[in-house]
mmCIF file of C-alpha atoms in Angstrom:
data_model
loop_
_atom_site.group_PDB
_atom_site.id
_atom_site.type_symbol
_atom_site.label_atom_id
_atom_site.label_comp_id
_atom_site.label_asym_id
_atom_site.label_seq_id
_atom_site.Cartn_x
_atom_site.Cartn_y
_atom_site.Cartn_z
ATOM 1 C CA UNK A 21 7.827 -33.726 -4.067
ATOM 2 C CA UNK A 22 11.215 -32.505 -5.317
ATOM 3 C CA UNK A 23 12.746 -29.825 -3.239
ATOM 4 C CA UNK A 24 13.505 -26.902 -5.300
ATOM 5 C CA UNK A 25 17.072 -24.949 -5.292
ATOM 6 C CA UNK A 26 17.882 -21.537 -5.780
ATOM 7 C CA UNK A 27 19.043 -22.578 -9.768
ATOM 8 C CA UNK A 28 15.751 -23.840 -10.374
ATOM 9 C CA UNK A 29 14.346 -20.669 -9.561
ATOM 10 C CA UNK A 30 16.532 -19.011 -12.056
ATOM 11 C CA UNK A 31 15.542 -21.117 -14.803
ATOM 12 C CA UNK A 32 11.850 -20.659 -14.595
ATOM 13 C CA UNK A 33 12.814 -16.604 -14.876
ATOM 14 C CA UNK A 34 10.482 -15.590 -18.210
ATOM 15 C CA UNK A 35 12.531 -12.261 -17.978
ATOM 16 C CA UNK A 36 15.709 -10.470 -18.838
ATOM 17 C CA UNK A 37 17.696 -7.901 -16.926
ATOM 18 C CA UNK A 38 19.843 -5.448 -17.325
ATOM 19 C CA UNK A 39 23.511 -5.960 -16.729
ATOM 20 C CA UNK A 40 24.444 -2.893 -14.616
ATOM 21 C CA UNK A 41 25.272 -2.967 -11.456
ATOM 22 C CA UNK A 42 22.512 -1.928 -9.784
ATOM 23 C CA UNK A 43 20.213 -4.827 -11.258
ATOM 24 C CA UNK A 44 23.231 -6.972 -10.288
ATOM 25 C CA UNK A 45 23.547 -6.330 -7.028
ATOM 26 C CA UNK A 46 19.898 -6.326 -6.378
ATOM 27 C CA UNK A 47 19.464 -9.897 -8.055
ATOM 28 C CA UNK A 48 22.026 -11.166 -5.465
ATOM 29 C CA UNK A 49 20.895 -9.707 -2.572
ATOM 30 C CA UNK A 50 17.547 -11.282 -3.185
ATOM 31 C CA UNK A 51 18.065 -14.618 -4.181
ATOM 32 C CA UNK A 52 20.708 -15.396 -1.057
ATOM 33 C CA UNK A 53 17.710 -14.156 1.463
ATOM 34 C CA UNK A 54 15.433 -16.619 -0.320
ATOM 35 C CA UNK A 55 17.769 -18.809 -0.231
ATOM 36 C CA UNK A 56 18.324 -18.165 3.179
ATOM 37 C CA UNK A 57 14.463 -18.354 4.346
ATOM 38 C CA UNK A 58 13.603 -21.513 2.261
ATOM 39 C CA UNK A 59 11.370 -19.799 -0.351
ATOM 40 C CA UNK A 60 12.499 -21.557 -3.355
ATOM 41 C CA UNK A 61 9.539 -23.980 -3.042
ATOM 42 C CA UNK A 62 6.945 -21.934 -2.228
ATOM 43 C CA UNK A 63 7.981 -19.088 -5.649
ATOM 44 C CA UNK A 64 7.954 -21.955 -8.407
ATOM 45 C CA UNK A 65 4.493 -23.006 -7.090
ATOM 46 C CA UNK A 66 3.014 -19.719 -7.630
ATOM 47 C CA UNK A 67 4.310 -19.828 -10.729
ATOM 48 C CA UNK A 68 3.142 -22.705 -11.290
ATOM 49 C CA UNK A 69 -0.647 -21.848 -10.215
ATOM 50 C CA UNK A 70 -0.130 -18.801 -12.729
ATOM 51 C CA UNK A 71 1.149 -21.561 -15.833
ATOM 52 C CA UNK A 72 -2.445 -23.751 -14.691
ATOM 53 C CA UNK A 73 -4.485 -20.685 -15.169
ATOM 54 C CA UNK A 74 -2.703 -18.522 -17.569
ATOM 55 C CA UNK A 75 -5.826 -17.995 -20.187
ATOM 56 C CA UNK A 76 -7.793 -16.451 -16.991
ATOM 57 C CA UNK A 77 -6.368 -13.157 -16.033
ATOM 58 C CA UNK A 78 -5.149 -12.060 -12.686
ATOM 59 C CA UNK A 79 -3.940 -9.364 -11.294
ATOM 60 C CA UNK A 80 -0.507 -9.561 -8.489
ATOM 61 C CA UNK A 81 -0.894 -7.347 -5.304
ATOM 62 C CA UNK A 82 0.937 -6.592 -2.205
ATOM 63 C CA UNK A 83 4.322 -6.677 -0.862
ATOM 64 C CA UNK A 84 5.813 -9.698 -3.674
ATOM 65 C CA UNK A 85 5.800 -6.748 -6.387
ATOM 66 C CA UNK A 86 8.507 -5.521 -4.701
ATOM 67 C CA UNK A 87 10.789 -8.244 -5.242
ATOM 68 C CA UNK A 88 12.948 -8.218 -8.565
ATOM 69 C CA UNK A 89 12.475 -12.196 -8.319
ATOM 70 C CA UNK A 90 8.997 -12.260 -8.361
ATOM 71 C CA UNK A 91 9.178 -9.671 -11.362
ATOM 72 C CA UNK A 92 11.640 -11.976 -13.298
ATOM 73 C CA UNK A 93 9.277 -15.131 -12.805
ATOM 74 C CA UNK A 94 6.287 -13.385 -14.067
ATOM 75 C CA UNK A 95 5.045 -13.603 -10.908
ATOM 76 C CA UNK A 96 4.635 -9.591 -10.554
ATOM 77 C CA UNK A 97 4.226 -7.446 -13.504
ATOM 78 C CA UNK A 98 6.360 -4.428 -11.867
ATOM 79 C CA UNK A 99 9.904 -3.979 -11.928
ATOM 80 C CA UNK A 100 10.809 -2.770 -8.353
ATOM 81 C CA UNK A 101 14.235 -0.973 -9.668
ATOM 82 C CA UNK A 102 12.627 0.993 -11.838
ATOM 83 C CA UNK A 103 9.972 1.970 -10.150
ATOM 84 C CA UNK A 104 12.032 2.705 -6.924
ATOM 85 C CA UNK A 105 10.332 -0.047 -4.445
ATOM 86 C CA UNK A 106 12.209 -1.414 -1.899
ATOM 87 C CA UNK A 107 12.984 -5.539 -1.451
ATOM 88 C CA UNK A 108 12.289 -5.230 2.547
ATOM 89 C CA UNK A 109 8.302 -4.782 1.864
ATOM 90 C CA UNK A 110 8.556 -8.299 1.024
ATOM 91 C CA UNK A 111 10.996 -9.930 2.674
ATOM 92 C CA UNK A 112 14.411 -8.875 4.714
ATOM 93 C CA UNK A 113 16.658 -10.285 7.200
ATOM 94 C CA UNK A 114 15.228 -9.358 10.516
ATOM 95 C CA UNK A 115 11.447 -10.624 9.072
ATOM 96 C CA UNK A 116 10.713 -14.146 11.464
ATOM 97 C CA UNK A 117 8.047 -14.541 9.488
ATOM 98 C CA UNK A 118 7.051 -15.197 5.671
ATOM 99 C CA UNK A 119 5.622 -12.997 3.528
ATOM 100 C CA UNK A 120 2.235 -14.575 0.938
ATOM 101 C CA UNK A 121 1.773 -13.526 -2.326
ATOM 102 C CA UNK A 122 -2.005 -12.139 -3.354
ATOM 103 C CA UNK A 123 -3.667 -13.438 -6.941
ATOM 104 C CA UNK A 124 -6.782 -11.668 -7.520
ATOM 105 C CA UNK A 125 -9.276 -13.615 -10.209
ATOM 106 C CA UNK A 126 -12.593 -12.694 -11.673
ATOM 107 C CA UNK A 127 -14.805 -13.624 -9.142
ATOM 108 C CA UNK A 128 -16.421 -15.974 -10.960
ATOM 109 C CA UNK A 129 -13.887 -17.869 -12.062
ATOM 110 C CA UNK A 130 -12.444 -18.478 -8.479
ATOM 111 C CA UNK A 131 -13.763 -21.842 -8.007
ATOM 112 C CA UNK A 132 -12.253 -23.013 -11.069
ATOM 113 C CA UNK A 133 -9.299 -22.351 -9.802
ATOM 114 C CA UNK A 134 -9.298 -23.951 -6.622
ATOM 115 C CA UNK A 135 -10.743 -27.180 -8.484
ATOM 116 C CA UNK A 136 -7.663 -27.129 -10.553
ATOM 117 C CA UNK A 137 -5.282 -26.795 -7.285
ATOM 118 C CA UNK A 138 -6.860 -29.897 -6.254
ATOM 119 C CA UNK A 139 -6.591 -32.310 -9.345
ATOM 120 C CA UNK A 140 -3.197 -30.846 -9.896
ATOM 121 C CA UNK A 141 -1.867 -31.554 -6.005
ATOM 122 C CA UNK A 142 -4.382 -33.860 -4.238
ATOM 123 C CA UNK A 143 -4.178 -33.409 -1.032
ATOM 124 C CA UNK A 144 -1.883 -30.890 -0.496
ATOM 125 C CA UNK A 145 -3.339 -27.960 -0.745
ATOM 126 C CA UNK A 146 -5.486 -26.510 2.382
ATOM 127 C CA UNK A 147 -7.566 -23.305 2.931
ATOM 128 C CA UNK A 148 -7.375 -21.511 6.052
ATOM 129 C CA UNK A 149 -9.680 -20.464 8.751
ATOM 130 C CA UNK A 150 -9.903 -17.693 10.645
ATOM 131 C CA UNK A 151 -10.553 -17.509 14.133
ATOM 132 C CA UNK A 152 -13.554 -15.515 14.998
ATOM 133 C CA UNK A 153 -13.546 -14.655 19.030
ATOM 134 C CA UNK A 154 -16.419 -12.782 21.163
ATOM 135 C CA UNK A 155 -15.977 -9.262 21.232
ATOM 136 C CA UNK A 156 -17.798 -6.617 23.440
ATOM 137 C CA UNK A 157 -21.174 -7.037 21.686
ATOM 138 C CA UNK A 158 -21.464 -10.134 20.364
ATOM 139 C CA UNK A 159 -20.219 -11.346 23.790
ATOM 140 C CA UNK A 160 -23.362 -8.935 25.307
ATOM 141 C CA UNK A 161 -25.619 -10.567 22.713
ATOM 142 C CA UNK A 162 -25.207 -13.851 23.839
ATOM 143 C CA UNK A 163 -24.859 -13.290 27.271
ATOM 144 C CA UNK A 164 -28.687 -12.221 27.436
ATOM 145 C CA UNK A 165 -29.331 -14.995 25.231
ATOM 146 C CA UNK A 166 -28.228 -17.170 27.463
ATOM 147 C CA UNK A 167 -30.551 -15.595 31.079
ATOM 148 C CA UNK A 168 -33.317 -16.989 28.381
ATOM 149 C CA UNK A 169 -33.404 -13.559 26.527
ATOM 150 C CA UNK A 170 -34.421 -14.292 22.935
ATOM 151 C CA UNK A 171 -35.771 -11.012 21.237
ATOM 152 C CA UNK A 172 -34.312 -8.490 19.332
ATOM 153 C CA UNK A 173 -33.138 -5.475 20.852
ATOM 154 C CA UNK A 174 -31.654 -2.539 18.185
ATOM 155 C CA UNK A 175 -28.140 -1.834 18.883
ATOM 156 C CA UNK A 176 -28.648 1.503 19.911
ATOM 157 C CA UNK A 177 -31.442 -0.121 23.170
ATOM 158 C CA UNK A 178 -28.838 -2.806 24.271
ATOM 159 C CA UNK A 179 -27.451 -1.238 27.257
ATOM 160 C CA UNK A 180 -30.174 0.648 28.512
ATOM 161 C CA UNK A 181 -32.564 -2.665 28.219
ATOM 162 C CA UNK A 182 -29.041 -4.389 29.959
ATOM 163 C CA UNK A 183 -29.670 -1.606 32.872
ATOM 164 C CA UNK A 184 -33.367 -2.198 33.337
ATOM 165 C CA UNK A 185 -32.914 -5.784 33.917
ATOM 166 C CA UNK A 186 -33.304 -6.862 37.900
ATOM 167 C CA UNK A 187 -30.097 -6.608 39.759
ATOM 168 C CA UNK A 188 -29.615 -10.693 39.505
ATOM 169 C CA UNK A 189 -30.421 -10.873 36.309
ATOM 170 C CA UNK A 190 -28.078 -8.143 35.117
ATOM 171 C CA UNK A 191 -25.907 -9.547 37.454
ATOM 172 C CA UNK A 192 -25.949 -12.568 35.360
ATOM 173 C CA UNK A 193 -25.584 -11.032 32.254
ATOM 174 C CA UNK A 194 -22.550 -8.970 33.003
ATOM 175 C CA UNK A 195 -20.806 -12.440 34.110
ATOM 176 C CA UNK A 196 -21.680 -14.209 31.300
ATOM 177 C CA UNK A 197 -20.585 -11.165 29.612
ATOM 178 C CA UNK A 198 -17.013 -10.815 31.338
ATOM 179 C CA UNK A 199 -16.224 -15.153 30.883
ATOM 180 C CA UNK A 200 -16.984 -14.740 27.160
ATOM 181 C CA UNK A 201 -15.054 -11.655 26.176
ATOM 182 C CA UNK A 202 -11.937 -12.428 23.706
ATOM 183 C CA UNK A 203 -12.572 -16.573 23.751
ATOM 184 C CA UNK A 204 -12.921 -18.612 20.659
ATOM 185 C CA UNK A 205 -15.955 -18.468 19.373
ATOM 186 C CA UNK A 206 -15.648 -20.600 15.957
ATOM 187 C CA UNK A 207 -13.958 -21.304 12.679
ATOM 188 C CA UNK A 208 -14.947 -19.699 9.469
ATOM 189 C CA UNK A 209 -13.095 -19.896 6.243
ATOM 190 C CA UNK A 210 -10.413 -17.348 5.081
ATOM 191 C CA UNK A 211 -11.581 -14.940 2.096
ATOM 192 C CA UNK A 212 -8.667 -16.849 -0.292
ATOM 193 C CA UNK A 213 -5.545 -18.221 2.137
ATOM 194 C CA UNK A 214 -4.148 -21.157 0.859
ATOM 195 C CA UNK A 215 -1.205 -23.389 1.963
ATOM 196 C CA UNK A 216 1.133 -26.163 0.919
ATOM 197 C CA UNK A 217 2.114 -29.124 2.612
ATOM 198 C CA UNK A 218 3.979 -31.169 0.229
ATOM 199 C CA UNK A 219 3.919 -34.734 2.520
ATOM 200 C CA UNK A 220 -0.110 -34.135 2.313
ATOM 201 C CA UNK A 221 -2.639 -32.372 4.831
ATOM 202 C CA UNK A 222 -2.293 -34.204 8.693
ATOM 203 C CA UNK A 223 -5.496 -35.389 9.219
ATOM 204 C CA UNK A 224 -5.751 -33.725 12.401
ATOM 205 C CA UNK A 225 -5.544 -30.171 10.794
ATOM 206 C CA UNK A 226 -8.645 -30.819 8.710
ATOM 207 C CA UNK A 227 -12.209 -29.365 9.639
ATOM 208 C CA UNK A 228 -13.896 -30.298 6.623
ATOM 209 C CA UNK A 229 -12.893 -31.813 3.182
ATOM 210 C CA UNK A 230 -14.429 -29.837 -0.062
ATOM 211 C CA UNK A 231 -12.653 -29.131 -3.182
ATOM 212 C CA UNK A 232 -9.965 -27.648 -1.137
ATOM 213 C CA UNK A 233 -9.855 -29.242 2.572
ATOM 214 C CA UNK A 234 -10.280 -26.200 5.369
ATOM 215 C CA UNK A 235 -7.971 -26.681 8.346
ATOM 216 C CA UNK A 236 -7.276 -25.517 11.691
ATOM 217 C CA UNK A 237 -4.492 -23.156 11.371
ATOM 218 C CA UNK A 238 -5.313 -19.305 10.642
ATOM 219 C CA UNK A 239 -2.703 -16.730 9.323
ATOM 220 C CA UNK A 240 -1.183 -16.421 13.004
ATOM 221 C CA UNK A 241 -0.332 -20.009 13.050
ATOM 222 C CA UNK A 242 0.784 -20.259 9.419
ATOM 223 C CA UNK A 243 3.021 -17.703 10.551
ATOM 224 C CA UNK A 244 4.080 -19.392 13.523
ATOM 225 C CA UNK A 245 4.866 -22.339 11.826
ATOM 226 C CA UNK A 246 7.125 -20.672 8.965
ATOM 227 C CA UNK A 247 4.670 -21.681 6.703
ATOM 228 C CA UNK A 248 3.931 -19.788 3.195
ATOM 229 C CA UNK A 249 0.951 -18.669 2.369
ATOM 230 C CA UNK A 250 -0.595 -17.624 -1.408
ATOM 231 C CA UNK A 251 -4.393 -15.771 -1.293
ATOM 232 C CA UNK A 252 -6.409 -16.975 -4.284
ATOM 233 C CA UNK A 253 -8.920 -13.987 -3.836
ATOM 234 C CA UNK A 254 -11.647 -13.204 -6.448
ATOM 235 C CA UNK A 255 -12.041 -9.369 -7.999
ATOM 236 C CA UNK A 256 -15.728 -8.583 -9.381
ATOM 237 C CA UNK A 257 -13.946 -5.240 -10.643
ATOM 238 C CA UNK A 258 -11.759 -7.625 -12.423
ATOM 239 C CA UNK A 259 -14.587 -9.528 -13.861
ATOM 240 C CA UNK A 260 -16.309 -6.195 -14.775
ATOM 241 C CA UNK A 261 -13.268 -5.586 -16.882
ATOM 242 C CA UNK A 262 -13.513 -8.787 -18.699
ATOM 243 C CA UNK A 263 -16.824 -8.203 -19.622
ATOM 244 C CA UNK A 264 -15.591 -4.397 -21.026
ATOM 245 C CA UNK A 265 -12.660 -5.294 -22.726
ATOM 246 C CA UNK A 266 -12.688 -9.769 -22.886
ATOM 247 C CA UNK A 267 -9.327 -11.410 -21.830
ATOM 248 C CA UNK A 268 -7.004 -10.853 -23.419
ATOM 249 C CA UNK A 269 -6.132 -7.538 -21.333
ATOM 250 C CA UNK A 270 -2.883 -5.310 -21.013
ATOM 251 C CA UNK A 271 -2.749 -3.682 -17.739
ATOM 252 C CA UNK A 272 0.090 -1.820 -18.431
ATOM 253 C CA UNK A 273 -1.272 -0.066 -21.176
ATOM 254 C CA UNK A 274 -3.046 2.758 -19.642
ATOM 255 C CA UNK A 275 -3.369 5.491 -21.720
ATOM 256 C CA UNK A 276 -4.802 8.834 -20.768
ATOM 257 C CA UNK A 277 -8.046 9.444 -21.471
ATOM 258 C CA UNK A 278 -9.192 12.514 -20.307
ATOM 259 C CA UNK A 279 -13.463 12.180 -20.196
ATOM 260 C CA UNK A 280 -12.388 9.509 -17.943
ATOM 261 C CA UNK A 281 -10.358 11.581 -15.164
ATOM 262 C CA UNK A 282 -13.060 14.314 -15.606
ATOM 263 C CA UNK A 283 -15.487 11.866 -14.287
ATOM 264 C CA UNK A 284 -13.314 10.981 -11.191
ATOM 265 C CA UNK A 285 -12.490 14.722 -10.416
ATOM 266 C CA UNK A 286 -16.092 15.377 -10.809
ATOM 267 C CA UNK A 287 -16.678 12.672 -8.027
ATOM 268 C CA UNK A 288 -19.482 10.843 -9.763
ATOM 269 C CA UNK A 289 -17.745 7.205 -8.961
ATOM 270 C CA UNK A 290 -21.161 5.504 -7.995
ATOM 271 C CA UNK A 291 -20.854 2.170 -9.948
ATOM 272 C CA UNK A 292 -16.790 1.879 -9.732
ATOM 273 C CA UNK A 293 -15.534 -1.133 -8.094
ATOM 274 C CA UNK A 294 -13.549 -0.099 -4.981
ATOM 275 C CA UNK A 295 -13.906 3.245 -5.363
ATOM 276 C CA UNK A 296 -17.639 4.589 -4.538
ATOM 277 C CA UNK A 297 -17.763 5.251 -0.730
ATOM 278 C CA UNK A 298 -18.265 8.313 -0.013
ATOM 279 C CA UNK A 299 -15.013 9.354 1.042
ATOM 280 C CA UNK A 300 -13.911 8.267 -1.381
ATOM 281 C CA UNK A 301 -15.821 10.719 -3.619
ATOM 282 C CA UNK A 302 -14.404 13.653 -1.063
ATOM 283 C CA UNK A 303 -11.051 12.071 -1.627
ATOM 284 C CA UNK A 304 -10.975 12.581 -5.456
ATOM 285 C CA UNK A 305 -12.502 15.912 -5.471
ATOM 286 C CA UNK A 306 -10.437 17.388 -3.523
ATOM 287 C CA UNK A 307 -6.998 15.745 -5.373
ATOM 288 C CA UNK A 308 -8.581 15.798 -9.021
ATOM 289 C CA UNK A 309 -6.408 13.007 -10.233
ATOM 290 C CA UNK A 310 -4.238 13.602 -13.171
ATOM 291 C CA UNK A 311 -2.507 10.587 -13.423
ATOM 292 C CA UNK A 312 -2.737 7.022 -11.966
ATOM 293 C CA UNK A 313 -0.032 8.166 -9.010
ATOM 294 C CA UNK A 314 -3.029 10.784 -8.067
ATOM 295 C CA UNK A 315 -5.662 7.819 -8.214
ATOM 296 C CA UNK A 316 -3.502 5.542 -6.218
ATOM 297 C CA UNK A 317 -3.066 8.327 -3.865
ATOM 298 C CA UNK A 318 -6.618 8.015 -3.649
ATOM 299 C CA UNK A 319 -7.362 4.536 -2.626
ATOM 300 C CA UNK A 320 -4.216 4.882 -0.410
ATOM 301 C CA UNK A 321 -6.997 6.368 1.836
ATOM 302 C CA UNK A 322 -9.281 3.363 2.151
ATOM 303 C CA UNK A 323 -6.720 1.073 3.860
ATOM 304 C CA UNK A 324 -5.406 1.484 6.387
ATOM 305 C CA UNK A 325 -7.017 5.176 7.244
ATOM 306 C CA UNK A 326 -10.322 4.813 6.339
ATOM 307 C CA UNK A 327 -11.664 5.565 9.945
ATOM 308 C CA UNK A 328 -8.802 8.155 11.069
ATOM 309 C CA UNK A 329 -9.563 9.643 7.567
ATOM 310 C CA UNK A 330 -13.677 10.206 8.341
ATOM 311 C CA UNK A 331 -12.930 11.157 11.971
ATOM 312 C CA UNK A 332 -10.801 14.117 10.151
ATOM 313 C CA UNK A 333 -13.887 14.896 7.939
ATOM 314 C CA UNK A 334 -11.635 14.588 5.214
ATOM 315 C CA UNK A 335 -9.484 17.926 6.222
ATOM 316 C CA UNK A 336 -6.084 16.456 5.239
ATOM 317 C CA UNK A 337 -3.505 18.006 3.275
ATOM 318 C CA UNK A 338 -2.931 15.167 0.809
ATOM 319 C CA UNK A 339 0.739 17.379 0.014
ATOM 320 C CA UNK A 340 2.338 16.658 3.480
ATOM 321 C CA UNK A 341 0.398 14.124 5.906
ATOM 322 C CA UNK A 342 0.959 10.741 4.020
ATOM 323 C CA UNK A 343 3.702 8.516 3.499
ATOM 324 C CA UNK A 344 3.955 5.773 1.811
ATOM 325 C CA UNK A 345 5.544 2.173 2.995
ATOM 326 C CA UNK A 346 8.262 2.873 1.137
ATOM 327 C CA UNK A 347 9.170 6.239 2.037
ATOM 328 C CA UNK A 348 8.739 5.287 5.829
ATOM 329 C CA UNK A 349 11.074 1.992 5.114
ATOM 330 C CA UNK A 350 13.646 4.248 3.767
ATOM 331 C CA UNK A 351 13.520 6.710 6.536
ATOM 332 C CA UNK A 352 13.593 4.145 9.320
ATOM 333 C CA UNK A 353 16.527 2.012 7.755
ATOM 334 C CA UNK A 354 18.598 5.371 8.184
#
């Protein structure tokens, strides 16, 4: 597998930029921490998964379209200059870790493109696991399960049906209970996480071999191990929008359309894709999005706050008590 430099990553940019300064200077500073963190690799095979599937469409998320790079190699369709997003999201120098990139795909098109990682780099390619533990109840589940406890018992009867156990038995339970707690339960496969390992998979990683072997590691130990990670995760909203408007869309031509933001300030969403919880609903009422700032202010709600945001019953002054990553990154780096 040839070990791609910094120069190669220039090459495969499908972009220009503008000669001024700032552009300049930003171009530099990112390609000497790439450099730097050994990411050449890991960039021209995203764009090379991209160049495999370019008739299906995608759509880039997370931290990599903040990167000017990424923008350059198609690999995000934002310019991070203009739009005033800082580099550090995805990667700076006091990071240990690597950052992944995130392709969404229509959801039904998602195995496709796993088949096609595998005739393209047999072997190298894995999908990761996570690692699902015992928690407080599922640890309580199977601790009466296993004092020879078999029926259900509602969620909301478990501890009083716990309590009027006999004392040994309950005893029992409550040790079974305590060993259990926060120990590895079992392997199950990672929504999309896929990794690279260009000398093929170590046999000893591998839990199963499918289209894509499933190994061992999880995100922690992909991170551990300096390791890149790229989520191949599947979008039914996206495939809802190929069946509206076929595939040959242009998501940055968004054009107002006002009998559409009337029916999101109205808060009938029921039937939008990521958008019809009821909070949701209280969310857009209450900031009548004008624009698609206002919308993403919207869905800025669901992750990470969702819970802190219900707990509040939704009383929160959407003018003052949020900031974004960006704003936060610029505040602490002063």
């Amino acid at each position: 597998t040839k070990n791609y430099t910094i120069d190669d990553v220039i090459e495969r940019f499908i972009y220009e930029y503008p000669e001024d300064e700032q552009y300049v200077k930003r171009l530099d500073k990112e390609l000497k921490l790439i450099k730097k963190k050994g990411l050449s690799n890991y960039l021209i095979r995203a764009t090379e998964i991209l160049k495999m599937t370019n008739y299906i469409p995608h759509v880039t998320r997370g931290s990599c379209g903040s990167s000017l790079v990424c923008y350059l190699l198609g690999i995000s369709n934002v310019d991070p200059i203009e739009n005033n997003i800082s580099f550090a999201r995805f990667l700076n120098e006091y990071r240990n870790n690597l950052p992944d990139i995130d392709f969404d795909f229509p959801h039904y098109l998602r195995d496709e493109v796993f088949l096609k990682l595998e005739l393209k780099w047999p072997n190298q390619v894995a999908r990761i696991s996570n690692h699902v533990h015992w928690h407080e109840k599922s640890a309580l589940r199977e601790a009466i399960r296993k004092v020879g406890i078999t029926k259900r018992i509602a969620k909301e009867d478990i501890h009083s049906f716990v309590k009027s156990l006999p004392d040994d038995k309950r005893a029992l339970v409550q040790k079974y209970k305590t060993e259990l707690e926060d120990t590895f339960r079992h392997y199950s496969l990672h929504c999309g996480g896929i990794v690279f390992f260009h000398e093929g998979i170590p046999d000893k990683l591998v839990i199963n071999r499918k289209t894509l072997s499933q190994i061992v590691y999880d995100k922690k130990d992909i991170s551990k191990s300096k390791q890149f990670k790229i989520d191949i995760l599947s979008s039914k909203g996206l495939s809802q929008l190929i069946d509206i408007c076929g595939r040959d869309i242009d998501f940055t031509d968004c054009p107002y359309d006002e009998a559409t933001y009337k029916l999101l300030q109205s808060g009938d969403n029921i039937g939008i894709t990521l958008a019809e919880s009821p909070l949701m609903r209280k969310a857009l009422m209450k900031i009548k999005p004008k624009s698609i700032d206002d919308i993403a202010l919207c869905l800025a709600i669901i992750r990470p706050a969702a819970k802190d945001a219900r707990i509040k019953n939704n009383d929160i002054d959407y003018e003052t008590e949020f900031v974004y990553d960006d704003d936060a990154i610029k505040l602490l780096s002063k």
